[in-house]
Tab-separated table of C-alpha atoms in Angstrom:
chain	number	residue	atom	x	y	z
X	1	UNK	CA	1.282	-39.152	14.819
X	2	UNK	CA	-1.766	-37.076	14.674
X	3	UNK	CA	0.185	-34.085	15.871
X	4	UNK	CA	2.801	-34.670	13.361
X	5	UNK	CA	0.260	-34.545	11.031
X	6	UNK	CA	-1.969	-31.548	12.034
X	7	UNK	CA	1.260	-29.305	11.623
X	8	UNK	CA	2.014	-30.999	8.235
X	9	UNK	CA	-1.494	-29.637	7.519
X	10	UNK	CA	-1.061	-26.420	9.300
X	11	UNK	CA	2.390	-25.868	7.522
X	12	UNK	CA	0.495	-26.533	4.036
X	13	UNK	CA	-2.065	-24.549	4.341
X	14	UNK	CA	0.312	-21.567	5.521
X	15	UNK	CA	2.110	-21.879	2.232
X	16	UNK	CA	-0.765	-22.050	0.106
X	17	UNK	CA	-2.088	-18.850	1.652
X	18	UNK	CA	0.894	-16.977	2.305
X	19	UNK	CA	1.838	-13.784	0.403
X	20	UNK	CA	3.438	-14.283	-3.135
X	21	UNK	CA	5.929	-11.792	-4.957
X	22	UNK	CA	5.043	-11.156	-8.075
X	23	UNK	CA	6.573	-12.755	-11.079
X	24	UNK	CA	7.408	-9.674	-12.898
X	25	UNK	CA	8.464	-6.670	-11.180
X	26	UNK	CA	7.259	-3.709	-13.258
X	27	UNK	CA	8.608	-0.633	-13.479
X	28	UNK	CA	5.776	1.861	-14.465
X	29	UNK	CA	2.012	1.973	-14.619
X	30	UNK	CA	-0.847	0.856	-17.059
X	31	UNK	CA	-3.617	3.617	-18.910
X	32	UNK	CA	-6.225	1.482	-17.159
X	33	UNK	CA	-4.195	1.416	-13.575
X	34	UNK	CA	-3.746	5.776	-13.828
X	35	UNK	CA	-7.480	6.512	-14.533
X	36	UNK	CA	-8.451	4.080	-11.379
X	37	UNK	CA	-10.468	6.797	-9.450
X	38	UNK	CA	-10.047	6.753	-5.572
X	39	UNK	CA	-11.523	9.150	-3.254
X	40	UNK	CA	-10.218	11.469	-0.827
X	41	UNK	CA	-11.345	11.973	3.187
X	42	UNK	CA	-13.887	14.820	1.694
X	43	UNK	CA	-15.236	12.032	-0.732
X	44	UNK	CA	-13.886	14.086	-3.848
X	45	UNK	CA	-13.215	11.223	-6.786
X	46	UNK	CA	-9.428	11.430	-7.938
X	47	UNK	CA	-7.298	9.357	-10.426
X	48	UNK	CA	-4.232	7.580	-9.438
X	49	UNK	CA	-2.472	10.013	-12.212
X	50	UNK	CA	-3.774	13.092	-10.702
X	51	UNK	CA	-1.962	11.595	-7.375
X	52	UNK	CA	1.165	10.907	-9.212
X	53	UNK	CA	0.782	14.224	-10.664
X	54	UNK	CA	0.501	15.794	-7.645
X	55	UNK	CA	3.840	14.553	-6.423
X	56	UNK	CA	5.851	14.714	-9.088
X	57	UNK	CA	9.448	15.579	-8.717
X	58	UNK	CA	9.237	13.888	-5.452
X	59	UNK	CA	10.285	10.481	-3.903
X	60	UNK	CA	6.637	9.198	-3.362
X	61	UNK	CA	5.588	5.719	-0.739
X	62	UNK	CA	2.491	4.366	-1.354
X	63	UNK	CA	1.108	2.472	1.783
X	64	UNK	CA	-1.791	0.109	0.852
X	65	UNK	CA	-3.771	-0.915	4.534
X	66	UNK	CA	-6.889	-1.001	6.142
X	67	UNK	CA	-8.207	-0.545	9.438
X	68	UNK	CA	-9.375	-4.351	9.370
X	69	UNK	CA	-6.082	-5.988	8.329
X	70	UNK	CA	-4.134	-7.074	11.596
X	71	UNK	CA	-0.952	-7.280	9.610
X	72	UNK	CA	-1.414	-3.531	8.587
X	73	UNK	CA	-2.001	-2.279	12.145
X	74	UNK	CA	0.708	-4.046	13.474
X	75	UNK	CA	3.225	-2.190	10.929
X	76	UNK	CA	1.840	1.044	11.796
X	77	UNK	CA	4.310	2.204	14.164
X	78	UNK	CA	7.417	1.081	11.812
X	79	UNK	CA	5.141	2.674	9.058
X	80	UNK	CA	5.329	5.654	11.277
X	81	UNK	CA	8.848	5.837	11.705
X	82	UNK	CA	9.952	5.138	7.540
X	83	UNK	CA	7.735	8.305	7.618
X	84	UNK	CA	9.404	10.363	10.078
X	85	UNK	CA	13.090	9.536	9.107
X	86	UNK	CA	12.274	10.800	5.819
X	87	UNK	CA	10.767	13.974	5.935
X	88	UNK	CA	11.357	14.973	2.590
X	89	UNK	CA	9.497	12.361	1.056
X	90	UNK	CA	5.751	12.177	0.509
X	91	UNK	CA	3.842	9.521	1.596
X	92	UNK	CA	-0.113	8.620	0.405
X	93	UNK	CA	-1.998	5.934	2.196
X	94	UNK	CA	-4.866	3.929	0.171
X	95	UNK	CA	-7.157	2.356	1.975
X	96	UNK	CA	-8.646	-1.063	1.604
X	97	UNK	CA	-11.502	-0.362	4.064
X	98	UNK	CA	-14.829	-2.309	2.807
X	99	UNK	CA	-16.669	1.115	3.376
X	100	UNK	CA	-16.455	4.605	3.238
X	101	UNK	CA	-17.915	4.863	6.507
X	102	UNK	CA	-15.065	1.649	7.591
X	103	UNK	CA	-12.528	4.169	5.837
X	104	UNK	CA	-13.362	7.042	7.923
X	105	UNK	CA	-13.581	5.679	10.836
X	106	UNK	CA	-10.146	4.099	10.761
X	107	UNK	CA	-8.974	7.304	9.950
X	108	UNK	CA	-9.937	8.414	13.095
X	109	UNK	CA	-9.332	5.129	15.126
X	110	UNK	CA	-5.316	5.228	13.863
X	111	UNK	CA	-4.866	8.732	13.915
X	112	UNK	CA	-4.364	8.924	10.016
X	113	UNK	CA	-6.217	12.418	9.313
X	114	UNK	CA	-2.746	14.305	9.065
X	115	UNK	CA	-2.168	12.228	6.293
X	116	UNK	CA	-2.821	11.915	2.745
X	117	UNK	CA	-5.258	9.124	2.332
X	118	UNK	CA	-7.470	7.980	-0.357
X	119	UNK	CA	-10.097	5.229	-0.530
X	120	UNK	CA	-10.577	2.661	-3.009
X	121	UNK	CA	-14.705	2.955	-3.295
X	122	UNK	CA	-14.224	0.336	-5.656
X	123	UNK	CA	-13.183	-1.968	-3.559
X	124	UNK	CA	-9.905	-4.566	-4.062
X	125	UNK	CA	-10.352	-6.032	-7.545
X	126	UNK	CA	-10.203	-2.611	-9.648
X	127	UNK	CA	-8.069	-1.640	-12.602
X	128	UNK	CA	-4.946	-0.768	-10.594
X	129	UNK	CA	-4.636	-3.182	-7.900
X	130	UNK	CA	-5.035	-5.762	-10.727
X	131	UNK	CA	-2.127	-4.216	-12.539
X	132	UNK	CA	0.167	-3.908	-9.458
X	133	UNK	CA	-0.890	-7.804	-8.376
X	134	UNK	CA	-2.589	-6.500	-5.162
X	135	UNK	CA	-3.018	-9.786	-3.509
X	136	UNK	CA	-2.364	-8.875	0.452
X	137	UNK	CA	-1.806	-5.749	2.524
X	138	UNK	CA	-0.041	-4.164	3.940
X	139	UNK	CA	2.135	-3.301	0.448
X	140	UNK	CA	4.493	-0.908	-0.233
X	141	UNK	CA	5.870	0.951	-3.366
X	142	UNK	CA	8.082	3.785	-4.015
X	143	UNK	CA	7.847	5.776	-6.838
X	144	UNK	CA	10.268	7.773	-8.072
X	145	UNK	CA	10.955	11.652	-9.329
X	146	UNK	CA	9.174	10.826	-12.453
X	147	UNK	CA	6.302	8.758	-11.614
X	148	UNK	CA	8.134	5.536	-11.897
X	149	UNK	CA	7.988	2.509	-10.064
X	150	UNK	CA	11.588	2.565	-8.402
X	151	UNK	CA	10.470	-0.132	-5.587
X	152	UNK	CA	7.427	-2.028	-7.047
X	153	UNK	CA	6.782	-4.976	-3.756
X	154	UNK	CA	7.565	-4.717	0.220
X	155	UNK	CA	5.590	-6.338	2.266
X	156	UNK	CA	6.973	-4.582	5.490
X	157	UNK	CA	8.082	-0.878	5.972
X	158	UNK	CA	11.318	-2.140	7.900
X	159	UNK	CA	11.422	-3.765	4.263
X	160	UNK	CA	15.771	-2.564	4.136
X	161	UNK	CA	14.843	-2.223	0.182
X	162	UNK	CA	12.618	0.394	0.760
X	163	UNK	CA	14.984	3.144	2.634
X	164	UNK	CA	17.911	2.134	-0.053
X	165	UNK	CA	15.509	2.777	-2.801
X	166	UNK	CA	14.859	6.376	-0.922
X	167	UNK	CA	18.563	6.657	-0.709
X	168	UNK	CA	19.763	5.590	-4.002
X	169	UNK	CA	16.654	7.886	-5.503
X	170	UNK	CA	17.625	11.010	-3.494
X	171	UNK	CA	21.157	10.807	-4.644
């Protein structure tokens, strides 16, 4: 009986704390999510828009991790190869990490300095991981040609929504 009910507990508290989709799926960004500033592995301050700038005209996956998050490191290598089976995509990674010295030096630890990577100085709770409903990692979104959101929640890169958003976008 008490085993019955320790995994009644155990099976509770797993729901109450598990990831949650959003209720609403949105489709584009907020004034207050594009000016969120992030910085870059030299410490320069950038907005989200300037990112989205950057990579317009281009199928874009944003990868939200950390080098603390077990979850994240474990999807690294299927992170890895979403990355390398589409080469003509652009990826940029934002980091989680608790500190910019945290930030670099997962970086380094995960062999991430090829990449593009930004850091969220601000920590979780800022103006654009409010918007997007941030509320675990690792998360991904695609965004489309025009700054869009064309895939706005996957938990997983072997997520099989992500690759047909690629395809359908690069139609």
């Amino acid at each position: 009986m008490k085993k019955l009910l320790l995994l009644l507990t155990i099976g509770i508290f797993g729901l109450g704390c598990s990831q949650q989709a959003p209720e609403v799926l949105k489709t584009s960004f907020s004034k207050e999510a594009l000016i969120q500033k992030v910085e870059n592995e030299e410490g320069k301050t950038v907005t989200i828009q300037q990112i989205l700038d950057q990579h317009k005209g281009k199928v874009l996956v944003l990868d939200f991790w950390a080098g603390w998050c077990r979850d994240c490191l474990k999807a690294l290598p299927k992170a890895k190869e979403l990355e390398d089976s589409n080469k003509n995509i652009d990826f940029v990674f934002l980091s989680l990490d608790r500190s910019r010295e945290g930030f670099d030096k997962s970086l380094e630890r995960f062999d991430m300095k090829d990449k593009e990577n930004y850091w969220f100085a601000s920590g979780w709770k800022n103006d654009f991981n409010n918007y997007i409903d941030l509320n675990w990692i690792p998360r991904y979104m695609v965004i489309d040609q025009k700054s869009a959101i064309a895939k706005y929640y996957a938990i997983s890169p072997e997520d099989p929504d992500i690759q047909a958003t690629i395809d359908k976008l690069l139609k």
